[in-house]
């Protein structure tokens, strides 16, 4: 049975802080949406569920999206903000990408993953926040890539412990870093250069995430997230990752 996560903010204090700056009614709708995101993400990451069961549960969410049988509060948010259901479907599909051991062959594959798990989230969010400009969609996509790349760089050790490597295999080969060395937690000599290269990609996305002036107020919450994660990226670089 599908159900929203009980809280959008548990374990996500940065998100909870950013959402505080929304008007109450929009904050409530955003929290409902992020409870959906949390629910499907938790399904994919649940260590006690076999992969086949995870896929079946996520498929149930996808079916409910187009059958109109989502939890009523989520259905209400979708109707109120005219949220395209394929965006929610993309989020579910992105979570499904995490079920099997992750390997990204190319940067294009990583970008596709980031679009599903982060950019699609941003494209839904700007509708809930009340954005009016089409430029806010480009902002959401660039910021989604930036935030997800930062997460990947921050969590590389934790992900490796779970058999996941999100950095593109073509980049590992370029910097002479083997996947096995990352999985062991003793990466090869080119690791720091590899990480600096990927951090540069994240920084480029942050610089490209320029909020349109007309939507400055609705985009205050994501701008707070942007500032926080920019600092996270800086700390990673200064610490040598």
mmCIF file of C-alpha atoms in Angstrom:
data_model
loop_
_atom_site.group_PDB
_atom_site.id
_atom_site.type_symbol
_atom_site.label_atom_id
_atom_site.label_comp_id
_atom_site.label_asym_id
_atom_site.label_seq_id
_atom_site.Cartn_x
_atom_site.Cartn_y
_atom_site.Cartn_z
ATOM 1 C CA UNK A 1 0.000 0.000 0.000
ATOM 2 C CA UNK A 2 1.429 3.376 -0.985
ATOM 3 C CA UNK A 3 1.703 6.082 1.645
ATOM 4 C CA UNK A 4 3.576 9.328 2.086
ATOM 5 C CA UNK A 5 6.537 9.441 4.436
ATOM 6 C CA UNK A 6 5.511 10.689 7.885
ATOM 7 C CA UNK A 7 7.820 13.709 7.716
ATOM 8 C CA UNK A 8 9.594 15.608 4.960
ATOM 9 C CA UNK A 9 12.202 17.073 7.265
ATOM 10 C CA UNK A 10 13.549 14.070 9.184
ATOM 11 C CA UNK A 11 17.211 13.835 8.273
ATOM 12 C CA UNK A 12 16.872 16.839 5.962
ATOM 13 C CA UNK A 13 17.430 19.837 8.230
ATOM 14 C CA UNK A 14 18.686 22.025 5.371
ATOM 15 C CA UNK A 15 15.468 21.415 3.474
ATOM 16 C CA UNK A 16 13.324 22.095 6.542
ATOM 17 C CA UNK A 17 15.161 25.377 7.150
ATOM 18 C CA UNK A 18 14.762 26.497 3.524
ATOM 19 C CA UNK A 19 11.043 25.670 3.440
ATOM 20 C CA UNK A 20 10.440 27.846 6.504
ATOM 21 C CA UNK A 21 10.715 30.904 4.239
ATOM 22 C CA UNK A 22 7.712 29.928 2.124
ATOM 23 C CA UNK A 23 4.213 31.296 2.815
ATOM 24 C CA UNK A 24 2.383 28.814 5.103
ATOM 25 C CA UNK A 25 0.059 27.387 2.448
ATOM 26 C CA UNK A 26 2.868 26.842 -0.041
ATOM 27 C CA UNK A 27 5.113 25.435 2.687
ATOM 28 C CA UNK A 28 2.437 22.882 3.555
ATOM 29 C CA UNK A 29 2.089 21.813 -0.080
ATOM 30 C CA UNK A 30 5.872 21.624 -0.484
ATOM 31 C CA UNK A 31 6.139 19.434 2.598
ATOM 32 C CA UNK A 32 3.521 17.063 1.184
ATOM 33 C CA UNK A 33 5.466 16.847 -2.069
ATOM 34 C CA UNK A 34 8.745 16.175 -0.275
ATOM 35 C CA UNK A 35 7.038 13.489 1.796
ATOM 36 C CA UNK A 36 6.314 11.796 -1.535
ATOM 37 C CA UNK A 37 9.964 12.164 -2.572
ATOM 38 C CA UNK A 38 11.092 10.752 0.748
ATOM 39 C CA UNK A 39 8.691 7.799 0.513
ATOM 40 C CA UNK A 40 9.889 6.613 -2.901
ATOM 41 C CA UNK A 41 13.541 7.267 -2.041
ATOM 42 C CA UNK A 42 13.235 5.245 1.165
ATOM 43 C CA UNK A 43 11.709 2.381 -0.801
ATOM 44 C CA UNK A 44 14.696 2.218 -3.136
ATOM 45 C CA UNK A 45 17.195 2.438 -0.261
ATOM 46 C CA UNK A 46 15.510 0.009 2.152
ATOM 47 C CA UNK A 47 18.185 -2.611 2.986
ATOM 48 C CA UNK A 48 15.539 -5.065 4.221
ATOM 49 C CA UNK A 49 13.642 -5.254 0.935
ATOM 50 C CA UNK A 50 14.787 -7.499 -1.938
ATOM 51 C CA UNK A 51 15.245 -5.735 -5.298
ATOM 52 C CA UNK A 52 12.183 -7.370 -6.845
ATOM 53 C CA UNK A 53 9.974 -6.092 -4.023
ATOM 54 C CA UNK A 54 11.424 -2.574 -4.375
ATOM 55 C CA UNK A 55 10.649 -2.538 -8.085
ATOM 56 C CA UNK A 56 7.115 -3.763 -7.467
ATOM 57 C CA UNK A 57 6.503 -1.064 -4.842
ATOM 58 C CA UNK A 58 7.819 1.700 -7.105
ATOM 59 C CA UNK A 59 5.716 0.349 -9.975
ATOM 60 C CA UNK A 60 2.688 0.653 -7.683
ATOM 61 C CA UNK A 61 3.506 4.342 -7.162
ATOM 62 C CA UNK A 62 3.792 4.876 -10.921
ATOM 63 C CA UNK A 63 0.433 3.206 -11.517
ATOM 64 C CA UNK A 64 -1.206 5.322 -8.830
ATOM 65 C CA UNK A 65 0.159 8.483 -10.449
ATOM 66 C CA UNK A 66 -1.924 8.006 -13.564
ATOM 67 C CA UNK A 67 -4.856 6.184 -11.977
ATOM 68 C CA UNK A 68 -5.585 9.125 -9.685
ATOM 69 C CA UNK A 69 -5.217 6.909 -6.616
ATOM 70 C CA UNK A 70 -2.385 8.721 -4.868
ATOM 71 C CA UNK A 71 -2.807 9.768 -1.240
ATOM 72 C CA UNK A 72 -5.524 12.486 -1.285
ATOM 73 C CA UNK A 73 -3.258 15.243 0.038
ATOM 74 C CA UNK A 74 -0.772 14.631 -2.774
ATOM 75 C CA UNK A 75 -3.547 14.533 -5.380
ATOM 76 C CA UNK A 76 -4.714 17.892 -4.029
ATOM 77 C CA UNK A 77 -1.231 19.415 -4.441
ATOM 78 C CA UNK A 78 -0.985 18.108 -8.007
ATOM 79 C CA UNK A 79 -4.325 19.645 -8.976
ATOM 80 C CA UNK A 80 -3.765 22.916 -7.125
ATOM 81 C CA UNK A 81 -0.426 23.627 -8.822
ATOM 82 C CA UNK A 82 -1.061 21.923 -12.195
ATOM 83 C CA UNK A 83 1.936 19.642 -11.696
ATOM 84 C CA UNK A 84 2.640 17.438 -14.748
ATOM 85 C CA UNK A 85 2.452 13.835 -13.588
ATOM 86 C CA UNK A 86 5.358 12.746 -15.841
ATOM 87 C CA UNK A 87 7.634 14.826 -13.579
ATOM 88 C CA UNK A 88 6.549 12.747 -10.588
ATOM 89 C CA UNK A 89 6.975 9.615 -12.687
ATOM 90 C CA UNK A 90 10.543 10.690 -13.484
ATOM 91 C CA UNK A 91 11.311 10.988 -9.768
ATOM 92 C CA UNK A 92 10.081 7.436 -9.164
ATOM 93 C CA UNK A 93 12.157 6.190 -12.116
ATOM 94 C CA UNK A 94 15.213 7.961 -10.721
ATOM 95 C CA UNK A 95 14.814 6.200 -7.393
ATOM 96 C CA UNK A 96 14.570 2.886 -9.249
ATOM 97 C CA UNK A 97 18.016 3.575 -10.737
ATOM 98 C CA UNK A 98 19.457 3.150 -7.231
ATOM 99 C CA UNK A 99 18.154 -0.378 -6.687
ATOM 100 C CA UNK A 100 20.983 -2.240 -8.443
ATOM 101 C CA UNK A 101 24.699 -1.504 -7.900
ATOM 102 C CA UNK A 102 25.218 1.856 -9.581
ATOM 103 C CA UNK A 103 27.747 2.381 -12.356
ATOM 104 C CA UNK A 104 27.624 5.384 -14.690
ATOM 105 C CA UNK A 105 29.520 4.815 -17.906
ATOM 106 C CA UNK A 106 29.511 8.401 -19.148
ATOM 107 C CA UNK A 107 28.824 11.901 -17.884
ATOM 108 C CA UNK A 108 25.681 11.909 -20.025
ATOM 109 C CA UNK A 109 24.405 8.940 -18.024
ATOM 110 C CA UNK A 110 25.146 10.785 -14.791
ATOM 111 C CA UNK A 111 23.316 13.855 -16.099
ATOM 112 C CA UNK A 112 20.299 11.680 -16.909
ATOM 113 C CA UNK A 113 20.326 10.295 -13.372
ATOM 114 C CA UNK A 114 20.642 13.775 -11.859
ATOM 115 C CA UNK A 115 17.756 15.015 -13.986
ATOM 116 C CA UNK A 116 15.473 12.297 -12.635
ATOM 117 C CA UNK A 117 16.366 12.510 -8.943
ATOM 118 C CA UNK A 118 17.057 16.239 -8.608
ATOM 119 C CA UNK A 119 16.053 18.360 -11.609
ATOM 120 C CA UNK A 120 12.556 16.854 -11.804
ATOM 121 C CA UNK A 121 12.183 17.588 -8.087
ATOM 122 C CA UNK A 122 13.126 21.201 -8.764
ATOM 123 C CA UNK A 123 10.719 21.499 -11.688
ATOM 124 C CA UNK A 124 7.854 20.378 -9.456
ATOM 125 C CA UNK A 125 9.019 22.623 -6.620
ATOM 126 C CA UNK A 126 9.021 25.842 -8.640
ATOM 127 C CA UNK A 127 5.378 25.259 -9.491
ATOM 128 C CA UNK A 128 4.510 24.850 -5.817
ATOM 129 C CA UNK A 129 6.611 27.903 -4.916
ATOM 130 C CA UNK A 130 4.629 30.032 -7.380
ATOM 131 C CA UNK A 131 7.241 30.812 -10.052
ATOM 132 C CA UNK A 132 5.987 32.533 -13.210
ATOM 133 C CA UNK A 133 9.001 32.823 -15.521
ATOM 134 C CA UNK A 134 10.086 30.072 -17.903
ATOM 135 C CA UNK A 135 13.650 31.012 -16.919
ATOM 136 C CA UNK A 136 12.929 29.456 -13.527
ATOM 137 C CA UNK A 137 12.810 26.066 -15.224
ATOM 138 C CA UNK A 138 16.379 26.492 -16.481
ATOM 139 C CA UNK A 139 17.334 27.658 -12.997
ATOM 140 C CA UNK A 140 15.757 24.549 -11.433
ATOM 141 C CA UNK A 141 17.547 22.208 -13.811
ATOM 142 C CA UNK A 142 20.958 23.785 -13.295
ATOM 143 C CA UNK A 143 20.522 23.898 -9.538
ATOM 144 C CA UNK A 144 19.319 20.298 -9.491
ATOM 145 C CA UNK A 145 22.482 19.160 -11.239
ATOM 146 C CA UNK A 146 24.638 21.259 -8.899
ATOM 147 C CA UNK A 147 23.037 19.965 -5.700
ATOM 148 C CA UNK A 148 23.091 16.332 -6.794
ATOM 149 C CA UNK A 149 26.722 16.500 -7.912
ATOM 150 C CA UNK A 150 27.598 17.991 -4.529
ATOM 151 C CA UNK A 151 25.752 15.170 -2.787
ATOM 152 C CA UNK A 152 27.647 12.615 -4.849
ATOM 153 C CA UNK A 153 31.017 14.164 -3.983
ATOM 154 C CA UNK A 154 30.081 14.417 -0.297
ATOM 155 C CA UNK A 155 28.771 10.857 -0.032
ATOM 156 C CA UNK A 156 31.239 8.986 -2.219
ATOM 157 C CA UNK A 157 32.529 6.861 0.689
ATOM 158 C CA UNK A 158 29.059 5.999 1.969
ATOM 159 C CA UNK A 159 27.875 5.174 -1.535
ATOM 160 C CA UNK A 160 30.919 2.970 -2.163
ATOM 161 C CA UNK A 161 30.144 1.040 1.020
ATOM 162 C CA UNK A 162 26.764 0.262 -0.553
ATOM 163 C CA UNK A 163 28.314 -0.778 -3.860
ATOM 164 C CA UNK A 164 27.454 2.454 -5.651
ATOM 165 C CA UNK A 165 29.777 4.618 -7.752
ATOM 166 C CA UNK A 166 28.081 7.600 -9.350
ATOM 167 C CA UNK A 167 31.187 9.171 -10.885
ATOM 168 C CA UNK A 168 31.398 8.303 -14.596
ATOM 169 C CA UNK A 169 33.596 5.343 -15.446
ATOM 170 C CA UNK A 170 35.044 7.331 -18.360
ATOM 171 C CA UNK A 171 36.295 9.923 -15.859
ATOM 172 C CA UNK A 172 37.772 7.265 -13.570
ATOM 173 C CA UNK A 173 39.673 5.904 -16.547
ATOM 174 C CA UNK A 174 40.871 9.380 -17.533
ATOM 175 C CA UNK A 175 42.363 9.965 -14.074
ATOM 176 C CA UNK A 176 43.576 6.358 -13.692
ATOM 177 C CA UNK A 177 41.329 5.522 -10.764
ATOM 178 C CA UNK A 178 39.896 2.004 -10.647
ATOM 179 C CA UNK A 179 36.377 1.320 -9.378
ATOM 180 C CA UNK A 180 37.807 -1.350 -7.098
ATOM 181 C CA UNK A 181 40.009 1.175 -5.315
ATOM 182 C CA UNK A 182 36.987 3.370 -4.558
ATOM 183 C CA UNK A 183 34.944 0.409 -3.346
ATOM 184 C CA UNK A 184 37.821 -0.599 -1.048
ATOM 185 C CA UNK A 185 38.015 2.914 0.378
ATOM 186 C CA UNK A 186 41.651 3.274 -0.708
ATOM 187 C CA UNK A 187 41.368 5.196 -3.991
ATOM 188 C CA UNK A 188 44.242 5.477 -6.443
ATOM 189 C CA UNK A 189 46.583 8.477 -6.683
ATOM 190 C CA UNK A 190 44.474 10.237 -9.312
ATOM 191 C CA UNK A 191 41.456 10.388 -7.002
ATOM 192 C CA UNK A 192 41.952 13.989 -5.843
ATOM 193 C CA UNK A 193 42.317 15.207 -9.419
ATOM 194 C CA UNK A 194 39.189 13.272 -10.366
ATOM 195 C CA UNK A 195 37.207 14.821 -7.522
ATOM 196 C CA UNK A 196 38.463 18.326 -8.322
ATOM 197 C CA UNK A 197 37.379 17.825 -11.925
ATOM 198 C CA UNK A 198 33.857 16.792 -10.892
ATOM 199 C CA UNK A 199 33.687 19.667 -8.382
ATOM 200 C CA UNK A 200 34.415 22.018 -11.280
ATOM 201 C CA UNK A 201 31.389 20.636 -13.076
ATOM 202 C CA UNK A 202 29.258 21.270 -10.006
ATOM 203 C CA UNK A 203 30.547 24.835 -9.705
ATOM 204 C CA UNK A 204 29.681 25.499 -13.344
ATOM 205 C CA UNK A 205 26.117 24.417 -12.648
ATOM 206 C CA UNK A 206 25.884 26.653 -9.574
ATOM 207 C CA UNK A 207 27.062 29.613 -11.657
ATOM 208 C CA UNK A 208 24.475 28.794 -14.337
ATOM 209 C CA UNK A 209 21.632 28.679 -11.778
ATOM 210 C CA UNK A 210 20.653 32.333 -12.003
ATOM 211 C CA UNK A 211 17.214 33.128 -10.575
ATOM 212 C CA UNK A 212 15.092 35.417 -12.772
ATOM 213 C CA UNK A 213 14.319 38.655 -10.970
ATOM 214 C CA UNK A 214 10.565 38.269 -11.417
ATOM 215 C CA UNK A 215 10.703 35.065 -9.353
ATOM 216 C CA UNK A 216 13.194 36.264 -6.756
ATOM 217 C CA UNK A 217 10.746 35.855 -3.872
ATOM 218 C CA UNK A 218 9.385 32.392 -4.848
ATOM 219 C CA UNK A 219 12.946 31.163 -5.356
ATOM 220 C CA UNK A 220 14.155 32.243 -1.931
ATOM 221 C CA UNK A 221 13.955 28.682 -0.551
ATOM 222 C CA UNK A 222 16.070 27.101 -3.316
ATOM 223 C CA UNK A 223 18.501 30.023 -3.123
ATOM 224 C CA UNK A 224 19.006 29.147 0.545
ATOM 225 C CA UNK A 225 19.704 25.532 -0.446
ATOM 226 C CA UNK A 226 22.077 26.786 -3.121
ATOM 227 C CA UNK A 227 24.044 28.859 -0.586
ATOM 228 C CA UNK A 228 24.256 25.968 1.881
ATOM 229 C CA UNK A 229 25.440 23.420 -0.657
ATOM 230 C CA UNK A 230 27.879 25.876 -2.226
ATOM 231 C CA UNK A 231 29.543 26.039 1.178
ATOM 232 C CA UNK A 232 29.456 22.249 1.483
ATOM 233 C CA UNK A 233 31.275 21.976 -1.847
ATOM 234 C CA UNK A 234 33.854 24.526 -0.698
ATOM 235 C CA UNK A 235 34.504 22.610 2.520
ATOM 236 C CA UNK A 236 34.945 19.386 0.547
ATOM 237 C CA UNK A 237 37.517 21.026 -1.694
ATOM 238 C CA UNK A 238 39.433 22.612 1.192
ATOM 239 C CA UNK A 239 39.544 19.304 3.089
ATOM 240 C CA UNK A 240 40.898 17.407 0.087
ATOM 241 C CA UNK A 241 37.614 15.501 -0.202
#
